[in-house]
CSV table of C-alpha atoms in Angstrom, one decimal:
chain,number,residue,atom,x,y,z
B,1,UNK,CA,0.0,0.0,0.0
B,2,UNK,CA,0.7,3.7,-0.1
B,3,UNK,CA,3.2,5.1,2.7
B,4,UNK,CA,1.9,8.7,3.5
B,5,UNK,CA,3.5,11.0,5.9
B,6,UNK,CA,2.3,14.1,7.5
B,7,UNK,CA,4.3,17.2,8.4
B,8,UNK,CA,4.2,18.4,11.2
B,9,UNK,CA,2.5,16.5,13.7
B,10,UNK,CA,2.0,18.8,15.8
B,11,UNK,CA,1.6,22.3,16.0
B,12,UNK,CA,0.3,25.1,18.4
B,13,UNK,CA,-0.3,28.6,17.0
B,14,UNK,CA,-1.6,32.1,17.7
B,15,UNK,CA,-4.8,33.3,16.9
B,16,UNK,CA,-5.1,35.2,13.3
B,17,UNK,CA,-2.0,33.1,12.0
B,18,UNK,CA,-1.4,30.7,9.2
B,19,UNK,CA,-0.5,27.4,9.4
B,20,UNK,CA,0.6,24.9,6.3
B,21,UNK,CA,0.4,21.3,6.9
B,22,UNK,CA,2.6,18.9,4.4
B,23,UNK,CA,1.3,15.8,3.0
B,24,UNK,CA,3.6,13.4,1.0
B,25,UNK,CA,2.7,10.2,-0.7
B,26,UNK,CA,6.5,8.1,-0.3
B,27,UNK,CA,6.1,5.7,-2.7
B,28,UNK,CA,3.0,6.4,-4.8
B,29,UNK,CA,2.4,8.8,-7.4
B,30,UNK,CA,-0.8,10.7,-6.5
B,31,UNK,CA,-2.9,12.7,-9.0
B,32,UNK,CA,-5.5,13.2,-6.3
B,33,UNK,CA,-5.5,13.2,-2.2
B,34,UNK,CA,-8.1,13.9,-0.1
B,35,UNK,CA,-7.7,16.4,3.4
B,36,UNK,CA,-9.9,15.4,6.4
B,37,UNK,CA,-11.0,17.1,9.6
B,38,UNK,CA,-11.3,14.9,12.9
B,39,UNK,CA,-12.6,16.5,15.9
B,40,UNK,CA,-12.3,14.6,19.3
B,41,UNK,CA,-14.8,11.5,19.9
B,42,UNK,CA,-16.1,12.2,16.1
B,43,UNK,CA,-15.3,10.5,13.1
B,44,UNK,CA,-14.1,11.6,10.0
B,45,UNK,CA,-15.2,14.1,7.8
B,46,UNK,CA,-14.3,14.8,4.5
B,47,UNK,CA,-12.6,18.7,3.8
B,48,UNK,CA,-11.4,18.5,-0.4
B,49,UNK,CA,-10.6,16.9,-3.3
B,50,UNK,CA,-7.0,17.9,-3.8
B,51,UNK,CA,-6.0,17.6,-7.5
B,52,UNK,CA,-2.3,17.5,-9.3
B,53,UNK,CA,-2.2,20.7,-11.5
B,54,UNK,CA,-5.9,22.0,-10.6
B,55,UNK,CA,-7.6,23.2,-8.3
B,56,UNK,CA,-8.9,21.8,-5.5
B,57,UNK,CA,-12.7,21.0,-5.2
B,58,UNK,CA,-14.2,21.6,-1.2
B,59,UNK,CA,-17.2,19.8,0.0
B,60,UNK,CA,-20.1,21.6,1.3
B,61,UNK,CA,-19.3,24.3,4.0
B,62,UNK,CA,-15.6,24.3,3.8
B,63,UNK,CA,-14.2,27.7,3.5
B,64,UNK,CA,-12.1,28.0,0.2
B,65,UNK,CA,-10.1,30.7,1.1
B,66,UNK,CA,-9.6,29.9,4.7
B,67,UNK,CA,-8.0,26.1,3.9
B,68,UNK,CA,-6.1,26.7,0.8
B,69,UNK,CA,-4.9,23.6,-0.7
B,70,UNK,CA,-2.3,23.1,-3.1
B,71,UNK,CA,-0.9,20.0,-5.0
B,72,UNK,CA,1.7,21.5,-6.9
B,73,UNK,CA,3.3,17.8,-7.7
B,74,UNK,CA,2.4,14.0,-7.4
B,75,UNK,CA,4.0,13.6,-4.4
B,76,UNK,CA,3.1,16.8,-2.3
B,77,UNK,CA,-0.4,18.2,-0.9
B,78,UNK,CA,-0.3,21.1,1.4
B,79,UNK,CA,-3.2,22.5,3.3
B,80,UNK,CA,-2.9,25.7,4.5
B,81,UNK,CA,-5.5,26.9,7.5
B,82,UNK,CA,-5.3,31.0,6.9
B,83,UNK,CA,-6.0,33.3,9.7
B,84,UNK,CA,-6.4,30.3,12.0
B,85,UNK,CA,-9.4,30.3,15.2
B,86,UNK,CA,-9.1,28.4,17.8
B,87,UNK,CA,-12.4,26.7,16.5
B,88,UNK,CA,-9.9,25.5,13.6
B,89,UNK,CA,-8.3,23.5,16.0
B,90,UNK,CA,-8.8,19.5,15.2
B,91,UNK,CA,-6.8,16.5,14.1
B,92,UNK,CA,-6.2,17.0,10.4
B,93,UNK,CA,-5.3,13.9,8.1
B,94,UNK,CA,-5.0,13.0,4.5
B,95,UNK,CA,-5.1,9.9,2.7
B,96,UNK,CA,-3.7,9.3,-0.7
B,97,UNK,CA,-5.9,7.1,-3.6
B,98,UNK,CA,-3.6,3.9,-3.8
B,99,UNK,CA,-3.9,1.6,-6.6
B,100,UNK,CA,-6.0,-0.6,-4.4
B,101,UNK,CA,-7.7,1.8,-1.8
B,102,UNK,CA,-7.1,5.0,0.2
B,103,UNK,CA,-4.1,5.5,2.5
B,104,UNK,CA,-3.9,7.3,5.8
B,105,UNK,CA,-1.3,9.4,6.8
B,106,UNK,CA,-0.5,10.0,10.3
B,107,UNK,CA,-2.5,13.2,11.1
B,108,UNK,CA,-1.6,17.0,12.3
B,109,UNK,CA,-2.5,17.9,15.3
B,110,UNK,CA,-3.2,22.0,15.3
B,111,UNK,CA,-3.8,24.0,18.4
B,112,UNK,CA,-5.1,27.4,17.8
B,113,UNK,CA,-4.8,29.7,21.0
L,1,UNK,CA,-21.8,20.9,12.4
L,2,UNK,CA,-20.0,19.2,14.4
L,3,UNK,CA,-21.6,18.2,17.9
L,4,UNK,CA,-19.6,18.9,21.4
L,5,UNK,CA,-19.3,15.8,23.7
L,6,UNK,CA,-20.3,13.0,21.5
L,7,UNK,CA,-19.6,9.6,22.6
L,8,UNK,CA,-18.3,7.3,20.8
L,9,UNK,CA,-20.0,3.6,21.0
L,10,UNK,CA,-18.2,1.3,23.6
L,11,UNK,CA,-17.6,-2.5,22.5
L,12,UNK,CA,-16.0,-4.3,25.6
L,13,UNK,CA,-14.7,-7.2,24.8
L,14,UNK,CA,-12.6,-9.5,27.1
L,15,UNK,CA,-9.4,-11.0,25.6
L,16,UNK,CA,-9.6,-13.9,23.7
L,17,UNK,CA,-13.2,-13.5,22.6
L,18,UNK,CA,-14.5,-12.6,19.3
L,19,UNK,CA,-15.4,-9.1,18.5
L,20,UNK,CA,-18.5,-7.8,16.4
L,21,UNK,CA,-18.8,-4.3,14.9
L,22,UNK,CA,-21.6,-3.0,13.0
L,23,UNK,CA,-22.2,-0.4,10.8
L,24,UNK,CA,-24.8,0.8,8.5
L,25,UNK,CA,-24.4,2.9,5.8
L,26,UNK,CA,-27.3,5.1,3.6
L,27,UNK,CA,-26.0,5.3,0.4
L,28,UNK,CA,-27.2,2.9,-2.1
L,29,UNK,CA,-25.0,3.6,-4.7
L,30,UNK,CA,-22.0,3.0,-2.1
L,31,UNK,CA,-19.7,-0.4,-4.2
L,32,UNK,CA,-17.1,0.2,-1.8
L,33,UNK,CA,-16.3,-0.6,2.0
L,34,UNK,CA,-13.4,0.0,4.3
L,35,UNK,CA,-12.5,-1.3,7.8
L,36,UNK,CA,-10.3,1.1,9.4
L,37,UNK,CA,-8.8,1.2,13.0
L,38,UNK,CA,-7.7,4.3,14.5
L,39,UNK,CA,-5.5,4.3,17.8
L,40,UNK,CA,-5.6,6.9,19.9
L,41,UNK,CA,-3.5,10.2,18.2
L,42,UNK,CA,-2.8,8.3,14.8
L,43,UNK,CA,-4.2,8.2,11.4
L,44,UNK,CA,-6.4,5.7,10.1
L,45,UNK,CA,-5.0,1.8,9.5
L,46,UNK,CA,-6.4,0.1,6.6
L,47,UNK,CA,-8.0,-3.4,7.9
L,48,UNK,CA,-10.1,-5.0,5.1
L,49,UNK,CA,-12.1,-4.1,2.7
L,50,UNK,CA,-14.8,-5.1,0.3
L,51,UNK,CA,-16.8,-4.5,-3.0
L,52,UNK,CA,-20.3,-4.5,-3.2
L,53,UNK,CA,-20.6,-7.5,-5.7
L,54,UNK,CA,-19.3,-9.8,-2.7
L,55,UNK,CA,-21.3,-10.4,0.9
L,56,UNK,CA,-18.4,-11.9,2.7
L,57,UNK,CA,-13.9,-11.5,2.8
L,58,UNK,CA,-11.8,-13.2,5.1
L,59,UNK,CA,-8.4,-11.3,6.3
L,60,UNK,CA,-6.1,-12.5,8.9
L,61,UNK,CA,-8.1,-12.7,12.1
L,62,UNK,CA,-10.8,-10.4,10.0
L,63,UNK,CA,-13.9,-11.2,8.3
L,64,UNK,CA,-16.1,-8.5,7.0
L,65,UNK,CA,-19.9,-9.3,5.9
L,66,UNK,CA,-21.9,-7.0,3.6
L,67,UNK,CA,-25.4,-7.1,3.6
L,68,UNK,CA,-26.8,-5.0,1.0
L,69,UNK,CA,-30.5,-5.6,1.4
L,70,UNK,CA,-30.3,-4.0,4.8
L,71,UNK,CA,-27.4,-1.9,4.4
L,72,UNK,CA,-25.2,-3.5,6.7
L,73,UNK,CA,-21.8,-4.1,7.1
L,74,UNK,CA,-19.9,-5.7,9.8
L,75,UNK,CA,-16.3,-6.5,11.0
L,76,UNK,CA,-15.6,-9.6,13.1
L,77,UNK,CA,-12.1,-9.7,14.6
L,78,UNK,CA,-10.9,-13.5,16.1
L,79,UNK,CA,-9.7,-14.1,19.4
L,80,UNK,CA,-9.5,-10.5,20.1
L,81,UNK,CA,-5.9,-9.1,21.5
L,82,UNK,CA,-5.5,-5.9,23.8
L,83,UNK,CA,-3.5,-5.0,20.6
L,84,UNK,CA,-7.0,-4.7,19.2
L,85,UNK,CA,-8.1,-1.5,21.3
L,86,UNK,CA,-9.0,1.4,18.9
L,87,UNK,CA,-11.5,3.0,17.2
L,88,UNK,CA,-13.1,1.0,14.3
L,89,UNK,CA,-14.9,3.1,11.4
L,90,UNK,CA,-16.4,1.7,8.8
L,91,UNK,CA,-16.0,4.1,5.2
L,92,UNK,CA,-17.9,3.9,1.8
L,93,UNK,CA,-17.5,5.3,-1.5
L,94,UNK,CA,-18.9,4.5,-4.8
L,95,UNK,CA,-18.2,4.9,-8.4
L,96,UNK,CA,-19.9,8.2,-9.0
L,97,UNK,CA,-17.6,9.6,-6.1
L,98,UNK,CA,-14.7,7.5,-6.5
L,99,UNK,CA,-12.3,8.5,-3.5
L,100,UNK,CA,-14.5,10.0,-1.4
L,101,UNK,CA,-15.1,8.3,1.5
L,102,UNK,CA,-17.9,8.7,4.0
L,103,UNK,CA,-16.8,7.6,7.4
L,104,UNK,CA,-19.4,5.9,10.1
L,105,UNK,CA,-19.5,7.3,13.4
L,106,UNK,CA,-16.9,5.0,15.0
L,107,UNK,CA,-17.6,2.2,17.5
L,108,UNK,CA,-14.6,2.5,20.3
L,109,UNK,CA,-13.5,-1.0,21.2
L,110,UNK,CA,-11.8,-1.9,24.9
L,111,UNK,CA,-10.0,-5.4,25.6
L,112,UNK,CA,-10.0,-6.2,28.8
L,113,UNK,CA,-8.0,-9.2,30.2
């Protein structure tokens, strides 16, 4: 399967800053990845589509311009949280589309204060 | 939204016994199905999966049953370890949203000796 990895891990930040979280795919070439949102005792939800060479498509209620996405290569996703609240903070995780099925990566742990 | 405080569902289970975990999902049009267990600060862990044209897969220690009449999938875990403590969440996708996955709500399982 896949190997994705996350980066950073963890991060705590200030009020009304921006934060970008990395997402590679190690041994896969990825055309698409996907960025979720977990909050605590919930499951999964689903944030955008992130697409090699496009843009990215958000599902319903995600904020465009506050989680910028881009996917500049087949190997890289970023997610950047603009102007970040500490209602932004969550676990936030993507998965890559393996050949087979989709592949988690670690998660990002963001801490808004 | 999200909801504050939500609890996940608790499956005790003491060691050496099998496990059940049930899910059911809404979308008709789901092929798909994922088993994935999440410990506690990590990313998702591919388990099994399985395609709608099949109602039963065997893994190691795994089985997952699909039961499309009703909507219904489950994951059976052998002779269940305290390895086994996590958070189980079934997913789905189909073909007209390839990628996308729709998690369940999560069923938390504790092995107890």
């Amino acid at each position: 399967g896949a190997v994705v990895s996350q980066h950073p891990s963890w991060v705590i930040c200030k009020s009304g800053t921006s934060v970008k979280i990395e997402c590679r795919s190690l041994d896969f070439q990825a055309t698409t990845m996907f960025w979720y949102r977990q909050f605590p005792k919930q499951s999964l939800m689903l944030m955008a589509t992130s697409n090699e060479g496009s843009k990215a498509t958000y599902e319903q209620g995600v904020e465009k311009d506050k989680f910028l996405i881009n996917h500049a290569s087949l190997t890289l996703s970023t997610l950047t949280v603009t102007s970040a609240h500490p209602e932004d903070s969550s676990f936030y995780i993507c998965s890559v589309g393996g050949e087979e099925t989709q592949y988690f990566g670690p998660g990002t742990r963001l801490l808004v204060l | 939204g999200e909801s504050v405080g939500l609890h996940l569902p608790t499956l005790s289970v003491q060691e050496g016994d099998n496990s059940i975990i049930n899910c059911a999902y809404s979308n008709s049009a789901s092929d798909y199905f994922i088993w994935y267990k999440q410990e506690s600060g990590k990313g998702p862990q591919f388990i099994i999966d399985i395609r709608s044209n099949m109602d039963k897969r065997q893994g190691q220690r795994v089985t997952v049953l699909l039961n499309k009449t009703v909507k219904h999938l489950s994951l059976q875990i052998a002779a269940t370890q305290p390895g086994d403590s996590a958070v189980y969440f079934c997913a789905e996708t189909g073909y007209d949203s390839w990628g996308k996955l729709q998690f369940g709500a999560g069923t938390q399982v504790v092995v107890t000796p």
